[in-house]
Tab-separated table of N, CA, C and O in Angstrom:
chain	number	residue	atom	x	y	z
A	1	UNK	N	97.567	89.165	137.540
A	1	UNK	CA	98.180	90.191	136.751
A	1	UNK	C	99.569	90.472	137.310
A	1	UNK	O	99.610	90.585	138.535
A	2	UNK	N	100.654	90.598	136.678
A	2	UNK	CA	101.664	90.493	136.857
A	2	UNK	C	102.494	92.005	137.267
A	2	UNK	O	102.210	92.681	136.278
A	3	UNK	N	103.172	92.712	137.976
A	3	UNK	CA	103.042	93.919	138.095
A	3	UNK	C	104.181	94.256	137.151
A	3	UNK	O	105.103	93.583	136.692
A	4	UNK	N	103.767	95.668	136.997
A	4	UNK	CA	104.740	96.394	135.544
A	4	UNK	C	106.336	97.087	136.273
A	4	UNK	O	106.504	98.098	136.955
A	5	UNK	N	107.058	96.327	135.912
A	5	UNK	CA	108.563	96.752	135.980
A	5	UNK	C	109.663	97.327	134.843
A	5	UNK	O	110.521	96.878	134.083
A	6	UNK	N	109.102	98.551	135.210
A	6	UNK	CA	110.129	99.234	133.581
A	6	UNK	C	111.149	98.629	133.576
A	6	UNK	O	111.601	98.046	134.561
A	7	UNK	N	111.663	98.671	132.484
A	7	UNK	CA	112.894	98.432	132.476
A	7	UNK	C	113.751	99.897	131.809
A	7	UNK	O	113.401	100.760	131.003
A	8	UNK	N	114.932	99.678	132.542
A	8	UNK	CA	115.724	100.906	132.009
A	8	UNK	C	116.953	100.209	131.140
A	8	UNK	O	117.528	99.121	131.124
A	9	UNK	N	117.022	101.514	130.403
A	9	UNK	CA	117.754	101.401	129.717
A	9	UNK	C	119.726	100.994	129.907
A	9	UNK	O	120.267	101.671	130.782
A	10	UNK	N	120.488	100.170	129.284
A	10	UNK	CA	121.195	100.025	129.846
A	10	UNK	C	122.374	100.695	129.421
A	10	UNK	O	122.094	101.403	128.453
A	11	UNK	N	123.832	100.790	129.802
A	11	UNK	CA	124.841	101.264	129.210
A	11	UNK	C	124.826	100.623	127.723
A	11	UNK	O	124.331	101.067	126.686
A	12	UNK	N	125.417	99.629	127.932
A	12	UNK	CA	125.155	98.658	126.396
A	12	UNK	C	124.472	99.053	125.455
A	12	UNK	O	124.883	99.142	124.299
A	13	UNK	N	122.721	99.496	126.055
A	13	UNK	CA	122.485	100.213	124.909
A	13	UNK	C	122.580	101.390	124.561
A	13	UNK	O	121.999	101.725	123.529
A	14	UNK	N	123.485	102.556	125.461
A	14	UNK	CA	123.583	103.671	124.972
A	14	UNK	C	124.436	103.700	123.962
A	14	UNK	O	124.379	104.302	122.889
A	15	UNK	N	125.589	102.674	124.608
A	15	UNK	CA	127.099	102.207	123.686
A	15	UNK	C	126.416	101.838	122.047
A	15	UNK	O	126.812	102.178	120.933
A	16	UNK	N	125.731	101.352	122.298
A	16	UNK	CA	125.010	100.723	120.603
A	16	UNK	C	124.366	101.667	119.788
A	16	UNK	O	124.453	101.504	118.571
A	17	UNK	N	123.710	102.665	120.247
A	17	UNK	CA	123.570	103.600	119.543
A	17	UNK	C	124.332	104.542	119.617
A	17	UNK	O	123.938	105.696	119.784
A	18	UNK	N	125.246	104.291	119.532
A	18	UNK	CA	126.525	105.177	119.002
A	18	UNK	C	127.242	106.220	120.182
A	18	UNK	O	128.233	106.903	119.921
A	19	UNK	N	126.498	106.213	121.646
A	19	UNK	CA	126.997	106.847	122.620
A	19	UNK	C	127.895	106.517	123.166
A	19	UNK	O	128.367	105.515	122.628
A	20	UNK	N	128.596	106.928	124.257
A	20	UNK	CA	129.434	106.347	125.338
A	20	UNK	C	129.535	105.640	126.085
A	20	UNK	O	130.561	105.528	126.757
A	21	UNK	N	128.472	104.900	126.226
A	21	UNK	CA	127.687	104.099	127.714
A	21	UNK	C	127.956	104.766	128.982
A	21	UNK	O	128.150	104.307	130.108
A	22	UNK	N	127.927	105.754	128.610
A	22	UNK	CA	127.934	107.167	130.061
A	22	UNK	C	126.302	108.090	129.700
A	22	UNK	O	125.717	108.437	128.674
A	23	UNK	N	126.143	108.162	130.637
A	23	UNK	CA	124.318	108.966	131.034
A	23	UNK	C	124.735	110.332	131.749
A	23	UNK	O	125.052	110.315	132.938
A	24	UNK	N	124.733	111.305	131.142
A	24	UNK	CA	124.813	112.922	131.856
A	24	UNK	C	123.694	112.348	132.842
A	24	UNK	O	122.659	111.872	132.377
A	25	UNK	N	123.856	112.389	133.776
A	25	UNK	CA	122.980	112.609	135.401
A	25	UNK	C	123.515	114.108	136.472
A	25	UNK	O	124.684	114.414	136.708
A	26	UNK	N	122.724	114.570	136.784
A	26	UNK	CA	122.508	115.711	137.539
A	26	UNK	C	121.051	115.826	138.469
A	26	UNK	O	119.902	115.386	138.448
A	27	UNK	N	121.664	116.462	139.047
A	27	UNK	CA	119.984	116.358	140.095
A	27	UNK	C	120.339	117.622	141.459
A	27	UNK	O	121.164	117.347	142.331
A	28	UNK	N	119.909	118.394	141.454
A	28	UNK	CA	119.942	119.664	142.174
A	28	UNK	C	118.913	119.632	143.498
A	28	UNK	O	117.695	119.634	143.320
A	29	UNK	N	119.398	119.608	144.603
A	29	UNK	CA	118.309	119.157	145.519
A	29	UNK	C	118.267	120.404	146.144
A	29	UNK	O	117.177	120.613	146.677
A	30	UNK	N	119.096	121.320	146.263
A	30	UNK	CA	119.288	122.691	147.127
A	30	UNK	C	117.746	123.241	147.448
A	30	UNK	O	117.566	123.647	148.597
A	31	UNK	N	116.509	123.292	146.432
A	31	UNK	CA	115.763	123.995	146.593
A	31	UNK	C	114.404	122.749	147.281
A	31	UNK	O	113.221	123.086	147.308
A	32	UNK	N	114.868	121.399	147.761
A	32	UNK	CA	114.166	120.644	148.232
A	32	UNK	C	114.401	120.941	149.444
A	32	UNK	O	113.497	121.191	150.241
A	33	UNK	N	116.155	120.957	149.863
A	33	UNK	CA	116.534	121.177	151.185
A	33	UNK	C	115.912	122.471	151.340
A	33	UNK	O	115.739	122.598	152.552
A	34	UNK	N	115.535	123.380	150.809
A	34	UNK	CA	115.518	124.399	151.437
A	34	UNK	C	113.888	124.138	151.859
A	34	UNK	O	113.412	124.289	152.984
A	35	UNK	N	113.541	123.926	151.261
A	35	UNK	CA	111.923	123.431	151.331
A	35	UNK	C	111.455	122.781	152.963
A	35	UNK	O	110.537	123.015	153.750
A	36	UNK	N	112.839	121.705	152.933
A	36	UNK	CA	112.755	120.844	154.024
A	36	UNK	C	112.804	121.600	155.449
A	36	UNK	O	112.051	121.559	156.421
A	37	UNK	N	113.875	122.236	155.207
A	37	UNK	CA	114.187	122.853	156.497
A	37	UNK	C	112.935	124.054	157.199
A	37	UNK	O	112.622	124.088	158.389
A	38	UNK	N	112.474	124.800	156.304
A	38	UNK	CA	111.269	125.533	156.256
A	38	UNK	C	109.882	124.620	156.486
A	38	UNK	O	108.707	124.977	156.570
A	39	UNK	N	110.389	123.538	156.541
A	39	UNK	CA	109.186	122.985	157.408
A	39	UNK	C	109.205	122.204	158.556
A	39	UNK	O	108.169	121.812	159.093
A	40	UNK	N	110.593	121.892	159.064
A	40	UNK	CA	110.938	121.680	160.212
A	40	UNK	C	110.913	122.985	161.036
A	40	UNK	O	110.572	122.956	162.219
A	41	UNK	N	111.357	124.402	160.270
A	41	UNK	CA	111.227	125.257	161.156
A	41	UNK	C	109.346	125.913	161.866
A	41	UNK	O	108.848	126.438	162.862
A	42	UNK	N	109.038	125.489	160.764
A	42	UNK	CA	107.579	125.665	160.755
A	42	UNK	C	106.704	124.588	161.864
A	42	UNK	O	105.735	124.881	162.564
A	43	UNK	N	107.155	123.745	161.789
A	43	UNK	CA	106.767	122.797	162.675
A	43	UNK	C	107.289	122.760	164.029
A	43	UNK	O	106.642	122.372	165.002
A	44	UNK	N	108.372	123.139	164.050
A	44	UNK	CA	109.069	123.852	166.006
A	44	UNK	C	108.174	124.808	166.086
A	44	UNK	O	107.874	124.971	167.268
A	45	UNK	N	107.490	125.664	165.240
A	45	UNK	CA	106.959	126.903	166.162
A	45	UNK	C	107.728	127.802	166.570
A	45	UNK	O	108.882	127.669	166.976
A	46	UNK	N	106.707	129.351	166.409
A	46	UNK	CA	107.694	130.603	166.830
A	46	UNK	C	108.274	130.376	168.631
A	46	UNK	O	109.119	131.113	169.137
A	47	UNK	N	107.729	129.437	169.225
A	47	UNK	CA	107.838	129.847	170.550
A	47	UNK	C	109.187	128.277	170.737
A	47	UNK	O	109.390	127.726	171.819
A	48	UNK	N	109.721	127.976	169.744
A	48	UNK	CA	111.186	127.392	170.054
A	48	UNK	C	112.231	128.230	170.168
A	48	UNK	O	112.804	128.954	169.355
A	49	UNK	N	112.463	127.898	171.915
A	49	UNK	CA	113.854	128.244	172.152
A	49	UNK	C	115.424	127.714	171.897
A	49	UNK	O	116.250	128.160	172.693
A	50	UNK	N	115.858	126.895	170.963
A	50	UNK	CA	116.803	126.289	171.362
A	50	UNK	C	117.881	126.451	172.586
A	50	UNK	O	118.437	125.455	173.049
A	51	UNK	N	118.108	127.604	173.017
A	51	UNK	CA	118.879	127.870	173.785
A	51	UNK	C	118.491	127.385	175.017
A	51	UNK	O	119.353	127.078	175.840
A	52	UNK	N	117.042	127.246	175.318
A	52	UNK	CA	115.993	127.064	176.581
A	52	UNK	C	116.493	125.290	175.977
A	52	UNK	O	117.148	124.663	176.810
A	53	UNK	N	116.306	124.822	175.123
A	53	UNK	CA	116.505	123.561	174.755
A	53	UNK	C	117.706	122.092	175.329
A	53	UNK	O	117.615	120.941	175.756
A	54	UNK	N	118.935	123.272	174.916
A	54	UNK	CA	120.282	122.507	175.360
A	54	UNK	C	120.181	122.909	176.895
A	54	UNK	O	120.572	121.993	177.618
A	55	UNK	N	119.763	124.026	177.569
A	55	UNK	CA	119.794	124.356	178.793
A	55	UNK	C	119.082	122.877	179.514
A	55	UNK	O	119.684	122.062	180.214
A	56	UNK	N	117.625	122.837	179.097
A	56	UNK	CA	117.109	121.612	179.430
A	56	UNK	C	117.721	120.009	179.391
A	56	UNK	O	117.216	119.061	179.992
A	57	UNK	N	118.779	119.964	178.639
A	57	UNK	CA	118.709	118.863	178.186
A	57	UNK	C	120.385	118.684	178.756
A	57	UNK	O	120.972	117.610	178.883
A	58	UNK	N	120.924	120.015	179.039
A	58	UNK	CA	121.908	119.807	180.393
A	58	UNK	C	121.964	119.539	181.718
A	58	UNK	O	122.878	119.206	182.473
A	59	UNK	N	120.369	119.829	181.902
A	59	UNK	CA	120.163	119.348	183.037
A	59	UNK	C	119.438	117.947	183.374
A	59	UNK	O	119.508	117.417	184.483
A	60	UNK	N	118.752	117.432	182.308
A	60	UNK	CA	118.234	116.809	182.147
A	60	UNK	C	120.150	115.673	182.377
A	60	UNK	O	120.310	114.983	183.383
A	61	UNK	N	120.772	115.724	181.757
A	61	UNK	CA	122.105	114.599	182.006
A	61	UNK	C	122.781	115.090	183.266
A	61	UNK	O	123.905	114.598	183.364
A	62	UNK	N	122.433	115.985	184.368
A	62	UNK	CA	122.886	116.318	185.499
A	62	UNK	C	122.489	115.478	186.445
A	62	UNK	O	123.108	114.920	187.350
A	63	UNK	N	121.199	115.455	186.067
A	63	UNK	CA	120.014	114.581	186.946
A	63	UNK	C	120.607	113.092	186.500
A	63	UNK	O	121.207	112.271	187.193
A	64	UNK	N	120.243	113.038	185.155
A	64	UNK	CA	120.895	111.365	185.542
A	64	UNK	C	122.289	110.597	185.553
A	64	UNK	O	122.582	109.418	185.358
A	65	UNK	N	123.138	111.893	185.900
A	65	UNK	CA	124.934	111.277	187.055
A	65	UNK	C	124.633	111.915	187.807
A	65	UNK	O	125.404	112.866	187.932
A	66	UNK	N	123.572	111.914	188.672
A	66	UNK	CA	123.879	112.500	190.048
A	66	UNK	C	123.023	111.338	190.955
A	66	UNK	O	122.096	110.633	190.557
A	67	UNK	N	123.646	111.376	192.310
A	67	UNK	CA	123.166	110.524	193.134
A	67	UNK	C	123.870	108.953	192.715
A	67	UNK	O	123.310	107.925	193.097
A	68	UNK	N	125.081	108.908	191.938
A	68	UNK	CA	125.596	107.711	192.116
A	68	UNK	C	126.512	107.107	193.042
A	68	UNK	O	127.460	107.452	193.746
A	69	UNK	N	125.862	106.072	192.769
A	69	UNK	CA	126.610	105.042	194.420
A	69	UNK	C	128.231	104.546	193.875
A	69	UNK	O	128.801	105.161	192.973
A	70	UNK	N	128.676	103.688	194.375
A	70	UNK	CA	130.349	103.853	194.417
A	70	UNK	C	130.828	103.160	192.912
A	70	UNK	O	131.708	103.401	192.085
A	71	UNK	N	129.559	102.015	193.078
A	71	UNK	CA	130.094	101.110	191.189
A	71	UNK	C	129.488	101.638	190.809
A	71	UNK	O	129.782	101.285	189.667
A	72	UNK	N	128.514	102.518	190.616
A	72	UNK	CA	127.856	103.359	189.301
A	72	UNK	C	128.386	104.220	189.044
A	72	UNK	O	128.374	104.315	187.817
A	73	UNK	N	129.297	105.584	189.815
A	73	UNK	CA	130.345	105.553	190.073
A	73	UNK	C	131.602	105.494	189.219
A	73	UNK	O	131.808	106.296	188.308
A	74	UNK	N	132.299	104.673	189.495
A	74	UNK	CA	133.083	103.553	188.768
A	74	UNK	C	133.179	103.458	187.574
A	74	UNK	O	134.224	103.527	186.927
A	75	UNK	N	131.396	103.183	186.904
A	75	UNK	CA	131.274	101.973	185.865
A	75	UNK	C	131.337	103.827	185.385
A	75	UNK	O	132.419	103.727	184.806
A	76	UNK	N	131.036	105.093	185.249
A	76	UNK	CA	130.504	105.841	185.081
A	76	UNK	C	132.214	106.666	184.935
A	76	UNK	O	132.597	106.401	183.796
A	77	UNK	N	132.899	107.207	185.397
A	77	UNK	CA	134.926	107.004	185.294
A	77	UNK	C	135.261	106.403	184.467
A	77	UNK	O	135.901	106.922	183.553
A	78	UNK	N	135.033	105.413	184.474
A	78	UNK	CA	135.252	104.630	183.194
A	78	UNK	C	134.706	104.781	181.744
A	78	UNK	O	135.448	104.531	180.794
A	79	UNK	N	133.765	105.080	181.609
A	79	UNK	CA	132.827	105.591	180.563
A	79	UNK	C	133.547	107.019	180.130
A	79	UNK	O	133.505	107.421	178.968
A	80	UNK	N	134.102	107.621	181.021
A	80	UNK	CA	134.734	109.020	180.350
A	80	UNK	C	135.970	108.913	180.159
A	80	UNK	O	136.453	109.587	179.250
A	81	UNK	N	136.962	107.915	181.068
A	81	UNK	CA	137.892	107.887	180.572
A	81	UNK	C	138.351	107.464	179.203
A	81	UNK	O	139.348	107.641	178.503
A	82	UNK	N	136.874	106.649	179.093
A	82	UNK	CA	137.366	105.982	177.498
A	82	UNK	C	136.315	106.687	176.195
A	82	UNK	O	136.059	106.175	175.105
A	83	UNK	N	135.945	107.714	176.619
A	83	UNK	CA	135.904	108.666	176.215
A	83	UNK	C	134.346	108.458	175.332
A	83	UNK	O	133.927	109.226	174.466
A	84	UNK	N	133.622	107.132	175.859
A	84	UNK	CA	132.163	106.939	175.304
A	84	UNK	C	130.863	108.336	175.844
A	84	UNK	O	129.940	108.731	175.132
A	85	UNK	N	131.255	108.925	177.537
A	85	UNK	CA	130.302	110.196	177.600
A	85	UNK	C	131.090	111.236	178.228
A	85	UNK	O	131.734	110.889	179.219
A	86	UNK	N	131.157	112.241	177.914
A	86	UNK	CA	131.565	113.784	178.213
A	86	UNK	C	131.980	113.751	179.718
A	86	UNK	O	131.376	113.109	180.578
A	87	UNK	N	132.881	114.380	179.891
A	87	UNK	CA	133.441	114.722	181.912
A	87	UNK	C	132.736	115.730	182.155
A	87	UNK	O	132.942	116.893	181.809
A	88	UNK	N	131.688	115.201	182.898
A	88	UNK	CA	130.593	116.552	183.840
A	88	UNK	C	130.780	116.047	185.099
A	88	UNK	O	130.886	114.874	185.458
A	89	UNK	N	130.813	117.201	185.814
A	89	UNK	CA	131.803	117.693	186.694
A	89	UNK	C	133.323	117.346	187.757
A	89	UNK	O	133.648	117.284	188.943
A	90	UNK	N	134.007	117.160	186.114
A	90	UNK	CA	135.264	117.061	186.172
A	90	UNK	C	135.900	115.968	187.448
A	90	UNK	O	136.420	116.128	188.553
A	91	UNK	N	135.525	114.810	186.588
A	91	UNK	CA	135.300	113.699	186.934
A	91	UNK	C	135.099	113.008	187.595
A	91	UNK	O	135.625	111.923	187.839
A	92	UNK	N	133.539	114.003	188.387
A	92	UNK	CA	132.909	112.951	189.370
A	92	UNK	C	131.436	113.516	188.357
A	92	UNK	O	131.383	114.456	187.564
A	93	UNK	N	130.464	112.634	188.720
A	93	UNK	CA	129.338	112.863	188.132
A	93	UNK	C	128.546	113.588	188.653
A	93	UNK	O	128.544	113.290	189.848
A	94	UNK	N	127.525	114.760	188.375
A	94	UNK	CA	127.038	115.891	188.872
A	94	UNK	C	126.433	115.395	190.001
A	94	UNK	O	125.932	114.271	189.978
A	95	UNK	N	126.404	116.341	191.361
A	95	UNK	CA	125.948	116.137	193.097
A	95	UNK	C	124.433	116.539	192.663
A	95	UNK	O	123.540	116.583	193.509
């Protein structure tokens, strides 16, 4: 059995029956997004902090530039000078 592939309609034939071969299209998503987001918020839970979040996750990139040796280092100077990760602590990598 062969599977069923509508076919849509084309400009050509809107043009033929006497239209424009233009299709009014509209589509309003505002009340999907809103939908969406209300369930991402729902799904963090009342007990998300974001603020507790970025705090974590600053330290979390403290920990890993700290304790570098002279070419990690280096390779790591370089990486900010060319501007691929952020200057933490002003351009040596966190002690």
């Amino acid at each position: 059995m062969a599977p069923h592939t509508p076919s849509l309609p084309s400009p050509d034939d809107n043009a033929a029956a006497g239209g424009s071969g233009l299709v009014d299209f509209a589509v309003d998503l505002t009340s999907q997004e809103v939908l969406r987001r209300a369930q991402v918020m729902e799904a963090l839970g009342p007990e998300w902090d974001p603020v507790e979040v970025l705090l974590g996750e600053e330290a979390a990139y403290d920990l890993l530039y700290s304790g570098l040796d002279a070419q990690q280092q280096r390779l790591y100077d370089d990486l900010v000078a060319a501007g691929v990760l952020p200057d933490r602590g002003h351009g040596r990598a966190a002690a």
